[in-house]
Short mmCIF file of C-alpha atoms and ligand atoms in Angstrom, two decimals:
data_model
loop_
_atom_site.label_atom_id
_atom_site.label_comp_id
_atom_site.label_asym_id
_atom_site.label_seq_id
_atom_site.Cartn_x
_atom_site.Cartn_y
_atom_site.Cartn_z
CA MET T 1 21.12 -22.44 65.15
CA ARG T 2 22.13 -21.22 61.63
CA VAL T 3 19.61 -21.96 58.85
CA LEU T 4 20.26 -21.16 55.18
CA PHE T 5 17.40 -20.65 53.37
CA VAL T 6 17.12 -21.07 49.67
CA THR T 7 14.95 -19.38 47.19
CA SER T 8 14.39 -17.94 44.25
CA GLU T 9 12.26 -14.66 45.25
CA ALA T 10 12.08 -12.42 48.35
CA TYR T 11 10.21 -9.28 48.35
CA PRO T 12 11.60 -7.06 47.76
CA LEU T 13 14.52 -8.16 45.57
CA ALA T 14 12.61 -10.16 43.22
CA LYS T 15 9.15 -11.38 43.11
CA SER T 16 6.58 -13.08 40.96
CA GLY T 17 3.97 -14.08 43.86
CA GLY T 18 3.32 -15.19 47.28
CA LEU T 19 6.70 -17.39 47.45
CA ALA T 20 8.49 -13.84 47.70
CA ASP T 21 6.39 -12.78 50.43
CA VAL T 22 7.06 -15.65 52.51
CA SER T 23 10.62 -15.93 52.16
CA ARG T 24 10.89 -12.08 53.79
CA ALA T 25 8.59 -12.38 56.31
CA LEU T 26 9.39 -15.74 57.30
CA PRO T 27 13.30 -15.24 57.87
CA VAL T 28 12.43 -12.01 59.77
CA ALA T 29 10.54 -13.83 62.23
CA MET T 30 12.92 -16.36 62.82
CA ARG T 31 15.31 -14.16 63.38
CA GLN T 32 13.34 -12.44 66.16
CA SER T 33 13.35 -15.47 67.84
CA GLY T 34 17.26 -15.87 67.63
CA ILE T 35 17.57 -18.26 64.69
CA ASP T 36 21.00 -17.10 62.41
CA VAL T 37 18.93 -17.34 59.41
CA ARG T 38 20.24 -16.18 56.12
CA LEU T 39 18.85 -16.04 52.08
CA VAL T 40 20.61 -17.17 49.10
CA LEU T 41 18.94 -15.97 45.74
CA PRO T 42 20.17 -15.85 42.15
CA GLY T 43 21.68 -12.56 41.63
CA TYR T 44 19.05 -11.15 39.41
CA ASN T 45 19.65 -7.49 38.20
CA GLN T 46 17.02 -6.08 40.06
CA ALA T 47 18.03 -7.99 43.00
CA VAL T 48 21.54 -6.72 43.27
CA THR T 49 20.37 -3.02 42.66
CA ARG T 50 18.10 -3.30 45.56
CA LEU T 51 20.36 -4.78 47.84
CA THR T 52 20.90 -3.03 50.94
CA ASN T 53 24.80 -2.42 51.94
CA PRO T 54 25.78 -4.61 48.52
CA LYS T 55 29.56 -5.77 48.61
CA ILE T 56 31.50 -8.81 46.71
CA GLU T 57 32.06 -11.56 49.36
CA ALA T 58 33.85 -14.11 47.45
CA ARG T 59 34.37 -15.56 44.12
CA VAL T 60 32.91 -19.07 43.13
CA PRO T 61 35.49 -21.24 41.66
CA VAL T 62 34.68 -22.88 38.31
CA CYS T 63 31.60 -25.39 39.00
CA LEU T 64 29.58 -26.61 36.46
CA GLY T 65 31.71 -25.20 34.09
CA GLU T 66 30.39 -21.82 34.90
CA ASP T 67 32.91 -19.76 35.41
CA GLY T 68 33.17 -15.58 36.68
CA ALA T 69 30.38 -15.92 39.68
CA VAL T 70 30.84 -13.82 42.58
CA ILE T 71 28.23 -14.10 45.67
CA VAL T 72 27.14 -10.87 46.75
CA SER T 73 26.32 -10.12 50.33
CA GLY T 74 24.02 -7.84 51.57
CA GLN T 75 20.67 -7.43 53.45
CA LEU T 76 17.10 -7.23 52.40
CA PRO T 77 15.77 -3.60 52.66
CA ASP T 78 14.14 -2.50 55.88
CA CYS T 79 15.57 -5.57 57.81
CA ASP T 80 18.26 -7.45 59.26
CA VAL T 81 18.08 -10.35 57.30
CA PRO T 82 21.62 -11.02 55.89
CA VAL T 83 21.32 -12.19 52.02
CA TRP T 84 24.10 -13.90 49.55
CA LEU T 85 22.88 -13.40 45.83
CA VAL T 86 24.93 -15.80 43.52
CA HIS T 87 25.99 -13.28 41.01
CA ALA T 88 26.53 -14.94 37.76
CA PRO T 89 25.56 -12.36 35.34
CA ARG T 90 25.34 -14.94 32.46
CA LEU T 91 22.45 -16.86 33.69
CA TYR T 92 20.54 -14.17 35.69
CA ALA T 93 21.40 -10.65 35.03
CA ARG T 94 18.90 -10.49 31.78
CA PRO T 95 15.60 -8.18 30.66
CA GLY T 96 12.49 -10.27 31.42
CA GLY T 97 10.82 -11.99 33.95
CA LEU T 98 12.67 -14.17 36.78
CA TYR T 99 11.85 -17.20 35.02
CA GLN T 100 10.51 -16.24 31.93
CA ASP T 101 11.29 -13.52 29.14
CA ARG T 102 9.18 -10.83 27.68
CA GLN T 103 6.83 -13.13 25.92
CA SER T 104 6.35 -15.07 28.86
CA ARG T 105 8.48 -18.06 27.28
CA ASP T 106 10.08 -20.05 29.88
CA TRP T 107 14.27 -19.39 29.67
CA ASN T 108 15.17 -22.01 27.50
CA ASP T 109 18.28 -22.54 30.10
CA ASN T 110 16.00 -22.52 33.22
CA PRO T 111 17.52 -26.23 34.31
CA ARG T 112 20.73 -24.70 33.83
CA ARG T 113 19.96 -21.54 35.59
CA PHE T 114 18.90 -23.35 38.74
CA SER T 115 21.11 -26.43 38.95
CA TYR T 116 24.18 -24.00 38.94
CA PHE T 117 21.60 -21.94 41.69
CA GLY T 118 21.17 -24.72 43.73
CA ARG T 119 24.67 -26.48 43.43
CA VAL T 120 25.99 -22.86 44.80
CA ALA T 121 23.91 -22.75 47.76
CA ALA T 122 24.60 -26.36 48.72
CA ALA T 123 28.18 -25.21 48.71
CA ILE T 124 27.56 -22.21 51.04
CA GLY T 125 25.17 -24.56 53.33
CA ALA T 126 27.53 -27.08 53.72
CA GLY T 127 30.35 -24.57 54.38
CA GLN T 128 32.47 -24.76 51.24
CA LEU T 129 32.59 -21.28 50.03
CA LEU T 130 32.25 -18.92 52.96
CA PRO T 131 32.87 -19.15 56.46
CA TRP T 132 29.63 -19.88 57.44
CA LYS T 133 28.21 -23.41 57.78
CA ALA T 134 24.51 -24.05 57.94
CA ASP T 135 23.21 -26.53 60.46
CA ILE T 136 19.79 -26.84 58.23
CA VAL T 137 19.45 -25.84 54.79
CA HIS T 138 15.80 -24.81 53.91
CA ALA T 139 14.45 -25.16 50.00
CA ASN T 140 11.96 -23.89 48.84
CA ASP T 141 10.17 -25.14 45.53
CA TRP T 142 11.51 -26.35 42.27
CA HIS T 143 14.12 -23.95 41.60
CA ALA T 144 16.06 -24.97 44.67
CA GLY T 145 14.83 -28.64 44.25
CA LEU T 146 18.47 -29.85 43.79
CA VAL T 147 19.71 -28.63 46.58
CA PRO T 148 18.80 -31.39 48.87
CA PHE T 149 20.40 -33.88 46.22
CA TYR T 150 23.76 -32.19 46.38
CA LEU T 151 23.87 -32.33 49.93
CA ALA T 152 22.75 -35.87 50.64
CA MET T 153 25.81 -36.62 48.37
CA SER T 154 28.17 -34.54 49.72
CA GLY T 155 29.73 -37.01 52.32
CA ARG T 156 28.33 -37.93 55.97
CA TYR T 157 28.78 -34.25 57.93
CA ARG T 158 26.11 -32.33 55.78
CA PRO T 159 23.60 -29.98 57.08
CA SER T 160 20.25 -31.36 57.34
CA THR T 161 17.73 -30.48 54.97
CA LEU T 162 13.94 -29.49 54.79
CA PHE T 163 12.22 -28.79 51.60
CA THR T 164 8.90 -26.77 51.28
CA ILE T 165 6.42 -27.05 48.70
CA HIS T 166 4.88 -24.00 47.85
CA ASN T 167 2.70 -24.96 44.79
CA ILE T 168 3.40 -28.77 43.64
CA ALA T 169 2.04 -27.87 40.10
CA PHE T 170 5.37 -26.18 39.44
CA GLN T 171 7.72 -28.99 39.42
CA GLY T 172 10.58 -28.27 37.00
CA ASN T 173 10.66 -30.98 34.65
CA PHE T 174 12.69 -30.99 31.80
CA ASP T 175 14.11 -33.89 29.10
CA ARG T 176 17.19 -35.86 30.31
CA GLU T 177 19.36 -34.32 27.40
CA HIS T 178 19.71 -31.74 30.42
CA LEU T 179 20.69 -33.63 33.27
CA ALA T 180 24.13 -33.52 31.76
CA GLN T 181 25.01 -29.78 32.66
CA THR T 182 23.57 -30.39 36.20
CA GLY T 183 26.47 -32.17 37.85
CA VAL T 184 23.62 -35.17 38.80
CA PRO T 185 24.92 -38.49 36.92
CA ASP T 186 22.54 -39.94 34.52
CA SER T 187 22.69 -43.39 36.87
CA PHE T 188 20.35 -41.14 39.11
CA PHE T 189 17.73 -41.46 36.21
CA HIS T 190 15.61 -43.71 37.33
CA PRO T 191 12.14 -43.87 39.22
CA GLU T 192 13.90 -44.10 42.68
CA GLY T 193 16.28 -41.28 41.63
CA VAL T 194 14.98 -38.05 39.75
CA GLU T 195 13.15 -39.59 36.83
CA PHE T 196 9.61 -38.58 36.38
CA TYR T 197 7.45 -39.91 34.00
CA GLY T 198 10.39 -39.99 31.13
CA GLN T 199 11.86 -36.42 32.08
CA PHE T 200 14.41 -35.22 34.57
CA SER T 201 12.44 -33.49 37.60
CA PHE T 202 13.98 -30.96 40.17
CA LEU T 203 10.92 -31.56 42.27
CA LYS T 204 11.19 -35.19 42.24
CA ALA T 205 15.03 -34.52 43.39
CA ALA T 206 14.08 -32.65 46.65
CA LEU T 207 11.17 -34.98 47.37
CA ARG T 208 13.06 -37.96 47.07
CA TYR T 209 16.21 -36.63 49.04
CA SER T 210 15.29 -33.80 51.75
CA ASP T 211 15.32 -34.91 55.47
CA ARG T 212 11.75 -32.97 55.73
CA ILE T 213 9.18 -31.52 53.62
CA THR T 214 6.72 -29.39 54.69
CA THR T 215 4.03 -27.43 52.77
CA VAL T 216 2.22 -24.05 53.43
CA SER T 217 -1.15 -25.44 54.92
CA PRO T 218 -2.50 -28.29 57.13
CA ARG T 219 -5.27 -29.15 54.12
CA TYR T 220 -3.07 -28.70 50.98
CA ARG T 221 -0.88 -31.27 52.68
CA GLN T 222 -3.75 -33.48 52.74
CA GLU T 223 -4.87 -32.64 49.22
CA VAL T 224 -1.87 -33.72 47.80
CA LEU T 225 -1.67 -37.01 48.90
CA THR T 226 -4.34 -37.74 46.29
CA GLN T 227 -4.40 -38.24 43.06
CA ALA T 228 -6.83 -35.08 42.65
CA PHE T 229 -3.93 -32.67 43.95
CA GLY T 230 -0.77 -34.46 43.78
CA CYS T 231 0.14 -33.76 40.18
CA GLY T 232 1.31 -37.27 39.85
CA PHE T 233 3.54 -36.81 43.09
CA GLU T 234 1.03 -38.21 45.56
CA GLY T 235 2.44 -41.96 46.07
CA LEU T 236 6.00 -40.60 46.63
CA LEU T 237 4.45 -38.08 49.35
CA SER T 238 2.21 -40.48 50.72
CA HIS T 239 5.29 -43.23 51.09
CA ARG T 240 7.03 -40.07 53.07
CA GLN T 241 4.21 -39.12 55.09
CA LYS T 242 5.74 -39.54 58.32
CA ASP T 243 8.65 -36.80 57.25
CA PHE T 244 5.80 -34.61 55.83
CA SER T 245 3.99 -31.71 57.24
CA GLY T 246 1.71 -28.95 56.80
CA ILE T 247 2.60 -25.25 58.43
CA LEU T 248 0.53 -22.45 57.56
CA ASN T 249 2.01 -19.54 56.30
CA GLY T 250 1.50 -16.15 57.64
CA ILE T 251 1.92 -12.61 56.98
CA GLU T 252 4.18 -9.83 57.51
CA ASN T 253 2.66 -7.73 60.19
CA ASP T 254 4.65 -4.46 59.89
CA VAL T 255 4.41 -5.06 55.73
CA TRP T 256 0.61 -5.33 55.81
CA ASN T 257 -1.08 -3.55 58.20
CA PRO T 258 -3.79 -0.72 57.30
CA HIS T 259 -2.78 0.93 60.90
CA THR T 260 0.85 1.94 59.43
CA ASP T 261 0.66 1.02 55.96
CA ARG T 262 2.75 4.50 54.07
CA LEU T 263 1.23 3.07 50.74
CA LEU T 264 -2.78 4.29 51.68
CA PRO T 265 -4.02 7.44 51.39
CA ARG T 266 -5.93 7.04 55.13
CA ASN T 267 -4.72 4.49 57.80
CA PHE T 268 -7.47 2.82 59.83
CA SER T 269 -7.41 -0.25 62.30
CA VAL T 270 -9.81 -2.45 63.52
CA ARG T 271 -10.70 0.43 66.41
CA ASP T 272 -11.19 2.88 63.93
CA ILE T 273 -12.08 1.73 60.37
CA SER T 274 -13.58 5.18 59.25
CA GLY T 275 -10.29 5.93 56.85
CA LYS T 276 -11.59 2.44 54.98
CA LYS T 277 -14.27 4.91 53.19
CA ALA T 278 -11.26 7.53 52.10
CA CYS T 279 -9.53 4.58 50.97
CA LYS T 280 -12.42 3.26 48.84
CA ALA T 281 -12.88 6.89 47.59
CA ASP T 282 -9.47 6.97 46.55
CA LEU T 283 -9.36 4.14 44.71
CA GLN T 284 -12.03 4.20 42.67
CA LYS T 285 -10.72 7.49 41.21
CA ARG T 286 -7.69 6.12 40.68
CA LEU T 287 -9.31 3.26 38.63
CA GLY T 288 -11.40 5.62 37.23
CA LEU T 289 -14.55 4.29 38.82
CA ALA T 290 -17.27 5.93 39.94
CA VAL T 291 -16.84 7.60 43.32
CA CYS T 292 -19.77 6.10 45.47
CA ARG T 293 -19.85 4.79 48.73
CA ASP T 294 -23.03 2.56 48.50
CA VAL T 295 -21.86 0.47 45.39
CA PRO T 296 -20.38 -2.61 46.67
CA LEU T 297 -16.54 -2.75 45.12
CA LEU T 298 -15.22 -6.09 44.59
CA GLY T 299 -11.71 -6.80 44.02
CA PHE T 300 -8.92 -9.48 42.44
CA SER T 301 -5.77 -9.14 42.99
CA SER T 302 -3.69 -12.33 41.67
CA ARG T 303 -1.94 -14.04 39.28
CA LEU T 304 -4.57 -14.34 35.75
CA THR T 305 -4.20 -17.99 35.50
CA HIS T 306 -6.50 -21.14 35.67
CA GLN T 307 -5.02 -22.14 39.17
CA LYS T 308 -7.12 -18.76 40.28
CA MET T 309 -10.02 -19.67 38.28
CA ALA T 310 -9.61 -16.83 36.42
CA ASP T 311 -11.10 -17.62 33.09
CA VAL T 312 -14.34 -18.16 35.05
CA LEU T 313 -13.96 -14.79 36.73
CA VAL T 314 -13.96 -12.94 33.46
CA GLU T 315 -16.74 -15.28 32.49
CA ALA T 316 -19.13 -14.32 35.08
CA ILE T 317 -18.07 -10.23 35.04
CA PRO T 318 -21.27 -9.48 33.27
CA ASP T 319 -23.44 -11.15 36.23
CA ILE T 320 -21.21 -9.61 38.62
CA LEU T 321 -21.64 -6.28 37.29
CA ALA T 322 -25.15 -7.24 36.96
CA GLU T 323 -26.07 -7.26 40.53
CA GLY T 324 -24.99 -3.43 40.76
CA THR T 325 -21.31 -3.68 42.02
CA GLN T 326 -17.87 -2.44 41.03
CA LEU T 327 -15.07 -4.79 40.18
CA ALA T 328 -11.29 -3.93 40.40
CA ILE T 329 -8.90 -6.38 39.01
CA ILE T 330 -5.26 -6.20 39.29
CA GLY T 331 -2.40 -8.87 37.69
CA ASP T 332 -0.92 -10.67 34.91
CA GLY T 333 -0.72 -13.63 33.56
CA ASP T 334 -2.76 -15.55 30.76
CA ALA T 335 -2.66 -13.14 27.47
CA MET T 336 -5.87 -14.29 26.52
CA LEU T 337 -7.50 -13.30 29.41
CA THR T 338 -5.65 -10.09 29.88
CA GLY T 339 -7.00 -9.47 26.26
CA ALA T 340 -10.60 -9.84 27.03
CA LEU T 341 -10.36 -7.80 30.21
CA LYS T 342 -8.95 -5.22 28.23
CA ARG T 343 -12.13 -5.26 26.14
CA LEU T 344 -14.67 -6.26 28.70
CA GLN T 345 -13.39 -2.95 30.28
CA LEU T 346 -14.29 -0.75 27.61
CA ARG T 347 -17.94 -2.41 27.73
CA TYR T 348 -18.31 -1.37 31.40
CA PRO T 349 -16.55 2.15 31.74
CA GLY T 350 -16.94 3.12 35.43
CA GLN T 351 -17.89 -0.25 36.64
CA LEU T 352 -14.94 -2.35 35.61
CA ALA T 353 -11.16 -1.54 35.90
CA TYR T 354 -8.26 -3.98 34.91
CA PHE T 355 -4.60 -2.84 35.78
CA HIS T 356 -1.83 -4.88 35.39
CA TYR T 357 -0.07 -6.01 38.71
CA ASP T 358 1.66 -3.55 40.84
CA GLU T 359 2.73 -3.57 44.51
CA GLU T 360 1.36 -0.50 45.48
CA LEU T 361 -2.03 -0.89 43.72
CA ALA T 362 -2.35 -4.24 45.56
CA HIS T 363 -2.14 -2.60 48.65
CA ARG T 364 -4.54 0.24 47.70
CA LEU T 365 -7.19 -2.52 46.70
CA GLN T 366 -6.97 -4.34 49.54
CA ALA T 367 -7.66 -1.02 51.55
CA GLY T 368 -10.48 0.05 49.12
CA ALA T 369 -11.91 -2.83 48.18
CA ASP T 370 -15.24 -4.06 50.29
CA ILE T 371 -14.38 -7.62 49.28
CA LEU T 372 -11.85 -9.66 48.01
CA LEU T 373 -12.55 -12.59 45.16
CA ALA T 374 -10.21 -15.14 45.85
CA PRO T 375 -11.52 -17.98 43.62
CA ALA T 376 -9.04 -21.03 43.04
CA ARG T 377 -9.31 -24.38 41.89
CA PHE T 378 -6.48 -24.95 44.25
CA GLU T 379 -4.35 -23.21 46.71
CA PRO T 380 -1.52 -24.09 48.67
CA CYS T 381 -1.95 -21.60 51.19
CA GLY T 382 -3.16 -18.00 49.40
CA LEU T 383 -1.71 -14.39 51.12
CA THR T 384 -4.04 -12.37 49.46
CA GLN T 385 -7.37 -13.39 51.39
CA LEU T 386 -5.48 -12.96 54.45
CA TYR T 387 -3.94 -9.38 53.75
CA ALA T 388 -8.22 -8.78 53.07
CA LEU T 389 -9.23 -10.17 56.43
CA ARG T 390 -6.32 -7.76 57.66
CA TYR T 391 -7.74 -4.90 55.47
CA GLY T 392 -10.99 -5.29 56.76
CA THR T 393 -12.43 -6.14 53.09
CA VAL T 394 -14.38 -9.65 53.24
CA PRO T 395 -12.83 -12.80 51.19
CA VAL T 396 -14.78 -14.85 48.85
CA VAL T 397 -13.07 -17.98 48.73
CA ARG T 398 -13.10 -21.53 47.36
CA LYS T 399 -12.99 -24.07 49.92
CA THR T 400 -9.85 -25.70 48.82
CA GLY T 401 -6.23 -25.54 50.52
CA GLY T 402 -4.81 -22.84 52.56
CA LEU T 403 -8.34 -20.73 51.71
CA ALA T 404 -10.38 -23.38 53.61
CA ASP T 405 -7.92 -23.36 56.71
CA THR T 406 -8.13 -19.44 56.95
CA VAL T 407 -11.47 -18.51 56.11
CA THR T 408 -14.50 -19.27 58.03
CA ASP T 409 -17.91 -18.68 56.13
CA ALA T 410 -20.43 -16.28 57.69
CA ALA T 411 -23.23 -19.15 57.80
CA ASP T 412 -20.72 -21.26 60.61
CA THR T 413 -21.03 -18.71 63.17
CA ASP T 414 -21.77 -21.25 65.63
CA GLU T 415 -19.90 -21.48 68.91
CA THR T 416 -18.05 -24.51 68.14
CA ARG T 417 -16.82 -22.23 64.66
CA GLY T 418 -16.38 -18.74 66.12
CA ALA T 419 -17.28 -15.77 64.00
CA GLY T 420 -17.46 -15.90 60.42
CA THR T 421 -14.79 -14.11 58.25
CA GLY T 422 -16.52 -14.67 54.61
CA PHE T 423 -18.04 -16.59 51.91
CA ILE T 424 -16.98 -19.78 51.32
CA PHE T 425 -18.13 -22.10 47.84
CA ASP T 426 -17.38 -25.46 47.04
CA GLU T 427 -17.58 -26.25 43.22
CA ALA T 428 -15.13 -24.67 40.57
CA THR T 429 -17.95 -23.70 38.65
CA LYS T 430 -19.30 -19.99 37.48
CA PRO T 431 -22.49 -20.93 39.49
CA ALA T 432 -21.40 -21.70 42.53
CA PHE T 433 -19.02 -19.03 42.64
CA LEU T 434 -22.02 -16.40 41.78
CA ALA T 435 -23.66 -17.81 44.31
CA ALA T 436 -21.45 -16.97 46.81
CA ILE T 437 -20.65 -13.56 45.72
CA LYS T 438 -24.57 -12.79 45.94
CA ARG T 439 -24.42 -14.06 49.86
CA ALA T 440 -21.93 -11.51 50.18
CA LEU T 441 -23.90 -8.99 48.70
CA LEU T 442 -27.01 -9.68 50.66
CA THR T 443 -24.87 -9.15 53.95
CA PHE T 444 -23.07 -6.08 52.47
CA ARG T 445 -26.52 -4.37 52.62
CA GLU T 446 -26.83 -5.10 56.01
CA PRO T 447 -24.46 -2.73 57.73
CA ILE T 448 -24.29 -4.39 60.99
CA ALA T 449 -24.06 -7.89 60.24
CA TRP T 450 -21.14 -6.53 57.34
CA ARG T 451 -19.37 -4.50 60.35
CA ARG T 452 -19.44 -7.72 62.63
CA LEU T 453 -17.70 -9.59 59.59
CA GLN T 454 -14.81 -7.09 58.98
CA LEU T 455 -14.17 -6.42 62.74
CA ALA T 456 -13.95 -10.34 63.02
CA GLY T 457 -11.57 -10.75 59.87
CA MET T 458 -9.76 -8.02 61.39
CA SER T 459 -9.28 -9.21 64.86
CA GLN T 460 -7.79 -12.75 63.55
CA ASP T 461 -4.15 -13.12 64.02
CA PHE T 462 -2.11 -14.07 60.99
CA GLY T 463 1.26 -13.32 62.17
CA TRP T 464 4.17 -15.09 61.48
CA GLU T 465 5.10 -15.88 65.10
CA VAL T 466 3.15 -19.11 65.71
CA SER T 467 4.10 -20.59 62.40
CA ALA T 468 7.93 -19.55 62.91
CA ARG T 469 7.58 -21.40 66.13
CA LYS T 470 6.45 -24.71 64.33
CA TYR T 471 9.70 -24.15 61.80
CA ILE T 472 11.72 -23.64 64.39
CA ALA T 473 10.52 -26.96 66.38
CA LEU T 474 11.15 -28.58 63.20
CA TYR T 475 14.70 -27.46 62.82
CA ARG T 476 15.49 -28.80 66.10
CA THR T 477 14.50 -32.75 65.56
CA LEU T 478 16.26 -32.21 62.60
CA SER T 479 19.57 -30.87 63.54
CA GLY T 480 20.63 -34.14 64.88
CA LEU T 481 20.63 -35.67 61.83
CA THR T 482 23.70 -36.85 60.11
CA GLY T 483 24.33 -38.72 56.62
CA PRO T 484 21.80 -39.90 53.80
CA GLU T 485 21.03 -43.12 55.29
CA ASP T 486 18.34 -40.89 57.18
CA VAL T 487 16.43 -40.41 53.96
CA GLY T 488 16.78 -43.91 53.40
CA TYR T 489 19.91 -45.03 52.09
CA ASP T 490 22.46 -47.39 52.76
CA ALA T 491 25.42 -45.96 54.56
CA ALA T 492 27.71 -47.93 52.28
CA GLU T 493 26.34 -46.29 49.12
CA ILE T 494 27.92 -42.99 50.07
CA ASP T 495 31.30 -43.82 49.55
CA GLU T 496 30.26 -45.53 45.95
CA PRO T 497 32.82 -44.10 43.46
CA TRP T 498 30.03 -41.66 41.74
CA GLN T 499 30.25 -39.92 44.36
CA CYS T 500 33.54 -38.58 43.92
CA GLU T 501 32.99 -38.03 40.21
CA ILE T 502 30.14 -35.80 41.63
CA ARG T 503 32.57 -33.65 44.07
CA SER T 504 35.19 -33.62 41.22
CA ALA T 505 32.97 -33.05 38.37
CA GLN T 506 31.51 -30.18 40.38
CA GLY T 507 35.03 -28.50 41.24
CA TRP T 508 34.71 -29.31 44.99
CA ALA T 509 36.55 -32.50 45.56
P1 LIG V 1 0.74 -16.63 44.39
O1 LIG V 1 1.86 -16.65 45.45
O2 LIG V 1 -0.03 -18.42 43.93
O3 LIG V 1 0.67 -15.83 43.71
P2 LIG V 1 -0.38 -15.70 46.79
O4 LIG V 1 -1.95 -15.15 47.38
O5 LIG V 1 0.10 -16.51 48.19
O6 LIG V 1 -0.92 -16.52 45.25
O7 LIG V 1 0.31 -14.67 47.16
C1 LIG V 1 0.52 -13.67 46.30
C2 LIG V 1 1.18 -12.60 46.28
O8 LIG V 1 1.92 -12.35 45.04
C3 LIG V 1 0.59 -11.32 47.05
O9 LIG V 1 1.34 -10.33 47.42
C4 LIG V 1 -0.02 -10.61 45.58
O10 LIG V 1 -0.29 -9.11 45.58
C5 LIG V 1 1.04 -10.83 44.72
N1 LIG V 1 1.25 -10.75 43.37
C6 LIG V 1 -0.07 -11.01 42.58
N2 LIG V 1 0.09 -11.06 41.02
C7 LIG V 1 1.25 -10.86 41.00
C8 LIG V 1 2.26 -10.35 39.73
N3 LIG V 1 1.52 -10.43 38.36
N4 LIG V 1 3.49 -10.45 40.15
C9 LIG V 1 3.59 -10.22 41.46
N5 LIG V 1 2.98 -10.17 42.44
C10 LIG V 1 1.79 -10.35 42.60
C1 LIG V 2 2.42 -20.62 45.98
C2 LIG V 2 1.06 -20.76 46.06
C3 LIG V 2 -0.02 -20.07 46.98
C4 LIG V 2 0.99 -19.87 48.22
C5 LIG V 2 2.53 -19.21 48.26
C6 LIG V 2 3.69 -18.99 49.14
O1 LIG V 2 2.55 -19.53 45.05
O2 LIG V 2 -0.07 -20.71 45.30
O3 LIG V 2 -0.72 -20.59 47.88
O4 LIG V 2 0.46 -19.20 49.12
O5 LIG V 2 3.20 -19.89 47.02
O6 LIG V 2 3.67 -20.33 49.88
#
């Protein structure tokens, strides 16, 4: 089976969060199961530089008015996953972030950047650009949201499409005037098409036109069917419920493994956890914290955003430190919060450390901390709590999405629920968060109970094998599908004149 995995990030070519980790680890696991999966990404500068064995594979014909783009082929570093980069320097090769400039403002040509990316990805999937054609095109998050649309419109013998929601809060909504640059005819700007509350929405296009939809944990799947979590898409998703499933993310065992992790000063494992002490001392030293074995060291490694309750965390810092703890925070995000952290750091020298996100530091923090704080107002899956469990760092999480699916509260250690692995709180408030931290600290002071918690977490298997099998099973049910009637169209509709209009406008008539 041939699968084209369309994503705007993949570690280590481009990363802003968990999507990058999943876009590497899942294809790696699928290839181990014999699936011919290949990645397509925008050709950001850093991606072109980091690609293994880069080579110009094909020129892209003029498409959506864009000329001079090429497809660069290669592999993800340190694994055998083939990658195609859509190298259109005017769109992707620029200083700044993947989606934003250096001042954290969204690039104003994002609709253009990601419609072009989606159009080229769809053409690769359909076998129009390279001597390879996908059976399944698996598109991820709004950046790839137009791919199912382009393919649904491309004719009867198209690949089937699967769309994965990694975070429904990111929707790619733009003013109607941008539609013209995307090749989506204006006649689709209506509630049954790509219109979403007066705007044109990449995510709406994905949820409307893909054959199947998944999201990254079973609980988040249930949550987004409700008004509280669906961000306006609960109605459409409820309508498509039978095509919509939740498959839990995994972690890449070779990258996040305390036994072999080359970024750590000392390795350790569930059989011999003693090396974790050296990791803690090293982390304290590196971050300028007092080097002390008995002080509980709490860590937070995440985007500093409203989703992650980073505002509540910052507000809770004096209370957390008053418990005689140390706190190490790494992450970027909201400028108000990063400013507040820098000021607080001066008030609590040796006790509070704040650093920008850095991949090596993220590994060292997971290894050296005693407790990982992973609060969130919503969390589709969350990977940091999984890394923490693997590294013997006990997570404190909010009962939402994938956090609730992957952590068992230490108080729930009866036979039905198995051993506890962390501490869970319900309300997204400071008192609830602090109460869970205090429960964790009480247990931390009981070495035997603490060790039991650590080992229970470390013994869990969050590798990709089980979930990769679920995706493969889903691909198999999809590979027999044919035309757009599978997403509820009248077959006659596909021969309408607008379809030819789209194809010729896009240069592949
Ligand atoms: P999310 O994708 O919502 O940020 P996850 O927990 O799924 O949350 O994934 C977070 C991943 O991104 C982890 O690998 C974490 O180490 C990393 N990470 C956290 N903050 C940043 C950042 N500012 N830049 C890049 N990666 C980050
Ligand atoms: C998103 C979500 C996060 C998830 C990640 C990978 O960024 O916020 O919960 O783990 O995608 O699927």
